[in-house]
CSV table of C-alpha atoms in Angstrom, one decimal:
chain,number,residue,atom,x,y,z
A,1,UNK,CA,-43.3,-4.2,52.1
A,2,UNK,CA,-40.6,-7.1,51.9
A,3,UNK,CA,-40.0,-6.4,55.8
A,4,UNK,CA,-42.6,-5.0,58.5
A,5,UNK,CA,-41.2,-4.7,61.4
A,6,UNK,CA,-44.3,-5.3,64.5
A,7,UNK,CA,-42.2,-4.4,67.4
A,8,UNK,CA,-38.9,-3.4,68.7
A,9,UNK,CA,-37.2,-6.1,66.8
A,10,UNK,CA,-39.6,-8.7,66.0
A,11,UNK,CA,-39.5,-8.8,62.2
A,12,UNK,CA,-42.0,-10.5,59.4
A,13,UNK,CA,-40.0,-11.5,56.5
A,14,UNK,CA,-42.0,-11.7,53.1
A,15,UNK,CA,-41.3,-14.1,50.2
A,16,UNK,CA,-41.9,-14.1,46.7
A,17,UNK,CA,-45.3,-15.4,46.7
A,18,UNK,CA,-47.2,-13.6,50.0
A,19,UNK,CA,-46.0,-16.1,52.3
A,20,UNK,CA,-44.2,-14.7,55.4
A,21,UNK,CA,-41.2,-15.6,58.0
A,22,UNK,CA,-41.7,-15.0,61.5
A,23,UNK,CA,-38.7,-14.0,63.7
A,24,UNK,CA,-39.4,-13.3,67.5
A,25,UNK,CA,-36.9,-11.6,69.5
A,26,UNK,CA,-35.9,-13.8,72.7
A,27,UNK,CA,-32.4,-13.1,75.1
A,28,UNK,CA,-31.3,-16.7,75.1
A,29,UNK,CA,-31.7,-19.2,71.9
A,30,UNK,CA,-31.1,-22.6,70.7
A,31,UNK,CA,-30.9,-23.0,66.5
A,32,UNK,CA,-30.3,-26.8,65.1
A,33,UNK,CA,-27.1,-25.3,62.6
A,34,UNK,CA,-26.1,-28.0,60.2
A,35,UNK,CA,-24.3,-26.7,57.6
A,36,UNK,CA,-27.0,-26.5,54.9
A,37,UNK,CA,-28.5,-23.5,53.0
A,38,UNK,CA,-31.8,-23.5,55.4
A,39,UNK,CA,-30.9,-22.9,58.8
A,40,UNK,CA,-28.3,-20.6,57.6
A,41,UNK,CA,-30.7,-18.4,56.3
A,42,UNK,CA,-32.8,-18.7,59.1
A,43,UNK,CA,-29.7,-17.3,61.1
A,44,UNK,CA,-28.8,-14.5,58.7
A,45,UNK,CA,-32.6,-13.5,59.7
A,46,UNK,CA,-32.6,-14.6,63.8
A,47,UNK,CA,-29.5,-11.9,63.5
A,48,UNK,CA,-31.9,-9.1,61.8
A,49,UNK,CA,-34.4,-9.8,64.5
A,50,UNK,CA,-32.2,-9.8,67.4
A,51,UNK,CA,-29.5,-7.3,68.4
A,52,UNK,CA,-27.9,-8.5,72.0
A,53,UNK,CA,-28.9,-12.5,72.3
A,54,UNK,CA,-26.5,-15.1,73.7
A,55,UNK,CA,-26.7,-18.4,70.9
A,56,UNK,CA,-26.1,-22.2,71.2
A,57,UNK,CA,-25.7,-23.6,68.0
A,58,UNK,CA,-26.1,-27.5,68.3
A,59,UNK,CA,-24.1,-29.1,65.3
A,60,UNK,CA,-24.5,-33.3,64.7
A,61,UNK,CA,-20.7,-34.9,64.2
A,62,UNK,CA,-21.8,-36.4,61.0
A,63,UNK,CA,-20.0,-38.1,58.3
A,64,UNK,CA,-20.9,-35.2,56.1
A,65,UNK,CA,-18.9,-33.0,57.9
A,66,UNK,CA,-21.4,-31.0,59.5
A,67,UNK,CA,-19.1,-29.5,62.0
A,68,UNK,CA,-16.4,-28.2,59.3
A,69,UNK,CA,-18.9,-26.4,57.2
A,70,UNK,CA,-20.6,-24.6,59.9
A,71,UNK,CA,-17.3,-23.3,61.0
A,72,UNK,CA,-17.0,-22.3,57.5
A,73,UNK,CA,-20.4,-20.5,57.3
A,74,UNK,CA,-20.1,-18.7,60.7
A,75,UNK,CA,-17.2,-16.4,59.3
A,76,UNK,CA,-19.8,-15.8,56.9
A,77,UNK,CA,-21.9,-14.1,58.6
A,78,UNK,CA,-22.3,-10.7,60.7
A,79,UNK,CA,-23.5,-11.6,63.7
A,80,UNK,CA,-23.9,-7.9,65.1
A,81,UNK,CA,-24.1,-7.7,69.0
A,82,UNK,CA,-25.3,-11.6,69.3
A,83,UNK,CA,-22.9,-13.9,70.6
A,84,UNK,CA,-22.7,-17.9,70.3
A,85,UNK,CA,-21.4,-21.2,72.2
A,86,UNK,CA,-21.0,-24.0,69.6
A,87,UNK,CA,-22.1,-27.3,70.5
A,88,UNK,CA,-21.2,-30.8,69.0
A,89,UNK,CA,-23.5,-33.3,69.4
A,90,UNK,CA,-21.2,-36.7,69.5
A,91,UNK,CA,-24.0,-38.9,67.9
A,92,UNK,CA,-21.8,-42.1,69.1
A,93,UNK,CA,-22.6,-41.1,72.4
A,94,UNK,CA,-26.4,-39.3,72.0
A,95,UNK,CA,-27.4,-41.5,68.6
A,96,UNK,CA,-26.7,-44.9,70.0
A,97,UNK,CA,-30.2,-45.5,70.3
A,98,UNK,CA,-30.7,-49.2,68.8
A,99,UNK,CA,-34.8,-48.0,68.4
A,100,UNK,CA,-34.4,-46.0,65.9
A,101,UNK,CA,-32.2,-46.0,62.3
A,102,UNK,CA,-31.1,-42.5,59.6
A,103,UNK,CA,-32.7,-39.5,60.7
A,104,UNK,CA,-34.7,-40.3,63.5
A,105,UNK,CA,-31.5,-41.9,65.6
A,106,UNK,CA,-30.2,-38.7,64.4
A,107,UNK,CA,-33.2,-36.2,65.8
A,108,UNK,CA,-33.0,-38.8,68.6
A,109,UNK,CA,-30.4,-37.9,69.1
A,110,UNK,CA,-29.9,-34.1,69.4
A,111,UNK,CA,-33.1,-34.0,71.2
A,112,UNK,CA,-31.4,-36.1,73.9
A,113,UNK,CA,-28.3,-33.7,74.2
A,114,UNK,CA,-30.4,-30.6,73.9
A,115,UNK,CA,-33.4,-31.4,76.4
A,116,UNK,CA,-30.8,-33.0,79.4
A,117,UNK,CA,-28.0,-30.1,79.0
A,118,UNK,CA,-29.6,-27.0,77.7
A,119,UNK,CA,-33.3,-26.8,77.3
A,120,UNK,CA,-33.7,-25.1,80.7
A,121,UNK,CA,-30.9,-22.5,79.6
A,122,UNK,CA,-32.8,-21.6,76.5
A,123,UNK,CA,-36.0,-19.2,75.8
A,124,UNK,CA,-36.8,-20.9,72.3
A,125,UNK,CA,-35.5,-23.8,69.9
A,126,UNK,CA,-35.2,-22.9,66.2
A,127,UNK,CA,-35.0,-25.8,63.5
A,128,UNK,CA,-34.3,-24.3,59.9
A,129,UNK,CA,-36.5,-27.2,58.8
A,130,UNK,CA,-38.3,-26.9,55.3
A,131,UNK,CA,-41.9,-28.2,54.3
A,132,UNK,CA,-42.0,-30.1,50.9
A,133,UNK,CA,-41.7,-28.5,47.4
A,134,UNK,CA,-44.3,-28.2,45.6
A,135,UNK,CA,-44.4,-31.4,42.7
A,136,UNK,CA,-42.6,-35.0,43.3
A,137,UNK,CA,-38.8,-35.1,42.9
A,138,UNK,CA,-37.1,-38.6,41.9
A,139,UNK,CA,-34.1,-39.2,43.9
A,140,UNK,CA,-32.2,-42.0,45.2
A,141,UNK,CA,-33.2,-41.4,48.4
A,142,UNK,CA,-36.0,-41.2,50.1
A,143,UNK,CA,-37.7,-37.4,50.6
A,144,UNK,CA,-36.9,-36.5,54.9
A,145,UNK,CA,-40.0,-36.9,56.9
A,146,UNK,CA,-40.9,-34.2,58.9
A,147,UNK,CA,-43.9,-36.1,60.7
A,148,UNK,CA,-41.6,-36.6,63.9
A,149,UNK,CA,-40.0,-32.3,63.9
A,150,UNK,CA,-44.0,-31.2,63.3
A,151,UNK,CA,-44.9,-33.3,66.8
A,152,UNK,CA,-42.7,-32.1,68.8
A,153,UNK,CA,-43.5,-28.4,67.6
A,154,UNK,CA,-47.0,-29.1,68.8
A,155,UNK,CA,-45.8,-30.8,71.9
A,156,UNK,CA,-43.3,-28.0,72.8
A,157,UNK,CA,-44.1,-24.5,73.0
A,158,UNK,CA,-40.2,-24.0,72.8
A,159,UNK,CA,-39.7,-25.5,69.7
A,160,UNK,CA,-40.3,-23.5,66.6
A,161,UNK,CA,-39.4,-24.2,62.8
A,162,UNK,CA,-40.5,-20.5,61.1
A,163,UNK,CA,-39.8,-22.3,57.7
A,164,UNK,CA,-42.2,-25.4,58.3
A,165,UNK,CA,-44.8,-23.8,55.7
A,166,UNK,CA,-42.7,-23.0,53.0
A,167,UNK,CA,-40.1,-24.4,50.9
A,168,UNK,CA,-37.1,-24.8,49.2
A,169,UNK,CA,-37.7,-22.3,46.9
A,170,UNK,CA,-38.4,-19.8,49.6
A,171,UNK,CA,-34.6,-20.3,51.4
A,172,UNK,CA,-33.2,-19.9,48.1
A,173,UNK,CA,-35.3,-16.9,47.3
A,174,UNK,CA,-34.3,-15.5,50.7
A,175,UNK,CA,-30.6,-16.0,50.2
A,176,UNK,CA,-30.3,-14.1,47.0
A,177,UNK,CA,-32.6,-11.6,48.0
A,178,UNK,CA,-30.5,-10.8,51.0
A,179,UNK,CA,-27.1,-11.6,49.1
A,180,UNK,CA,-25.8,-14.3,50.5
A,181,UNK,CA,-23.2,-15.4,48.1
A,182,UNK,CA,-21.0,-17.2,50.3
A,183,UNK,CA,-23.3,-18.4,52.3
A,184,UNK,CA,-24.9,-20.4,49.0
A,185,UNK,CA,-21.1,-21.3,47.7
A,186,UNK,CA,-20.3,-22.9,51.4
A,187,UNK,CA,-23.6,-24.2,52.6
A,188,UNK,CA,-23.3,-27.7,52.3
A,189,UNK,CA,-26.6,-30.1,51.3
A,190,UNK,CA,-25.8,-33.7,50.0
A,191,UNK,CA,-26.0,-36.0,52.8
A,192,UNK,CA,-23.8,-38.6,50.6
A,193,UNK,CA,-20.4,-37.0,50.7
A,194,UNK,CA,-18.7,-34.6,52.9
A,195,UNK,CA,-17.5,-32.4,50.0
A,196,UNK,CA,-19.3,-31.7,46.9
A,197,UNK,CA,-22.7,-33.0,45.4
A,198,UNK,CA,-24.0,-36.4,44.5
A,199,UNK,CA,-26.4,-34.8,42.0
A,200,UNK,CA,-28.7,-37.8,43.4
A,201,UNK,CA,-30.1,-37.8,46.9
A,202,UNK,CA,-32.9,-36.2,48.4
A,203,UNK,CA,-31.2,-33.3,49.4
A,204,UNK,CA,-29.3,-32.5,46.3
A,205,UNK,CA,-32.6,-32.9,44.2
A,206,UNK,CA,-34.1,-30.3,46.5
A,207,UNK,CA,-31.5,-27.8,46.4
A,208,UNK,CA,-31.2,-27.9,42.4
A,209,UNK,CA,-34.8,-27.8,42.4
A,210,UNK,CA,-35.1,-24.6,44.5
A,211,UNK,CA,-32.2,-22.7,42.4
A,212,UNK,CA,-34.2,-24.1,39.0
A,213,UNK,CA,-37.9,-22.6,40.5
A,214,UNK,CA,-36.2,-19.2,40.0
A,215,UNK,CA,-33.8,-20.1,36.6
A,216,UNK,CA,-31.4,-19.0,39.2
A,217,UNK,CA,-27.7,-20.2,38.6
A,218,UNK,CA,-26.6,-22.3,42.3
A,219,UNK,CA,-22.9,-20.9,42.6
A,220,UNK,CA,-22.4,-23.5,45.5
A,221,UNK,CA,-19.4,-25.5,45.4
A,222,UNK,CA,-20.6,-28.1,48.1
């Protein structure tokens, strides 16, 4: 079955290759939206798994226009009987964090926001985060490190990425399975621009190759 469901709503969501997604029904939830193809996915699937749950979708202000692209996305998708608060996090206010530099200032961040305003509000924090594909890319950028996301999953039973174990491939997958055409065109990956692709960090290496796994065509535009 591509689906099982094990309870009232609690859904397993198989992949192409016998690995499984996880979604857990909870009344009040937390999901890191960022404009890319992976935690949209994720919340085309929190929406099959949940039918009446109140959402906070915590955005980074970023220079790659994070913020305009997930406004973008959300008319994208049918949301059912959930409802959502968007939340900005200013990263000039929770990123200024002289420690740390990139991603971590950024995670810094948003854990800052989320754990003095909202983590007592929430049942469960999702994170659309991805583990690594499966041979070395070459990019001009460094590959994201998850070390720091997987520790705080161990350290915080609220915190849950349900696509840690699998990869690019498997969003990708997911998304054409379930045919999310817009939501690949709009979804926004390279972390170098605001519009459009590089072609040349990390990010845009991944996505090409998680379309080029498949020999599927990526009709994204961003």
């Amino acid at each position: 079955m591509d689906v099982e469901q094990v309870s009232q709503h609690e859904m397993i969501f198989n992949t192409y290759d016998g690995l499984s997604v996880q979604i857990k029904p909870y009344k009040t939830i937390g999901l890191l939206l960022s404009g890319g193809l992976d935690s949209s996915v994720l919340l085309h699937l929190m929406n099959k798994a949940n039918t009446s749950s109140k959402y906070y979708f915590f955005t980074m202000n970023k220079g790659d226009n994070s913020v305009g692209h997930v406004e973008e996305l959300l008319t994208y998708h049918d949301m059912g009987n959930n409802t959502y608060e968007k939340v900005v996090i200013n990263l000039d206010e929770y990123g200024s964090d002289d420690r740390y530099h990139g991603s971590e200032k950024e995670s810094t961040g948003a854990w800052k926001l989320i754990y003095e305003n909202y983590w007592d509000k929430i049942d469960v924090l999702y994170n659309g985060n991805t583990g690594m594909p499966t041979e070395y890319l070459e990019s001009s950028t460094l590959p994201v490190d998850r070390t720091r996301s997987i520790k705080a999953e161990q350290k915080y039973t609220k915190f849950i990425m349900p696509f840690i174990h699998i990869n690019k491939s498997h969003t990708v997958w997911l998304a054409k399975k379930y045919s999310l055409d817009n939501i690949i065109k709009y979804s926004h990956t390279c972390t170098e621009q605001a519009d459009g692709s590089c072609g040349e960090c990390w990010q845009c290496k991944e996505r090409m190759w998680g379309f080029n796994y498949h020999g599927y065509e990526d009709v994204g535009i961003r």
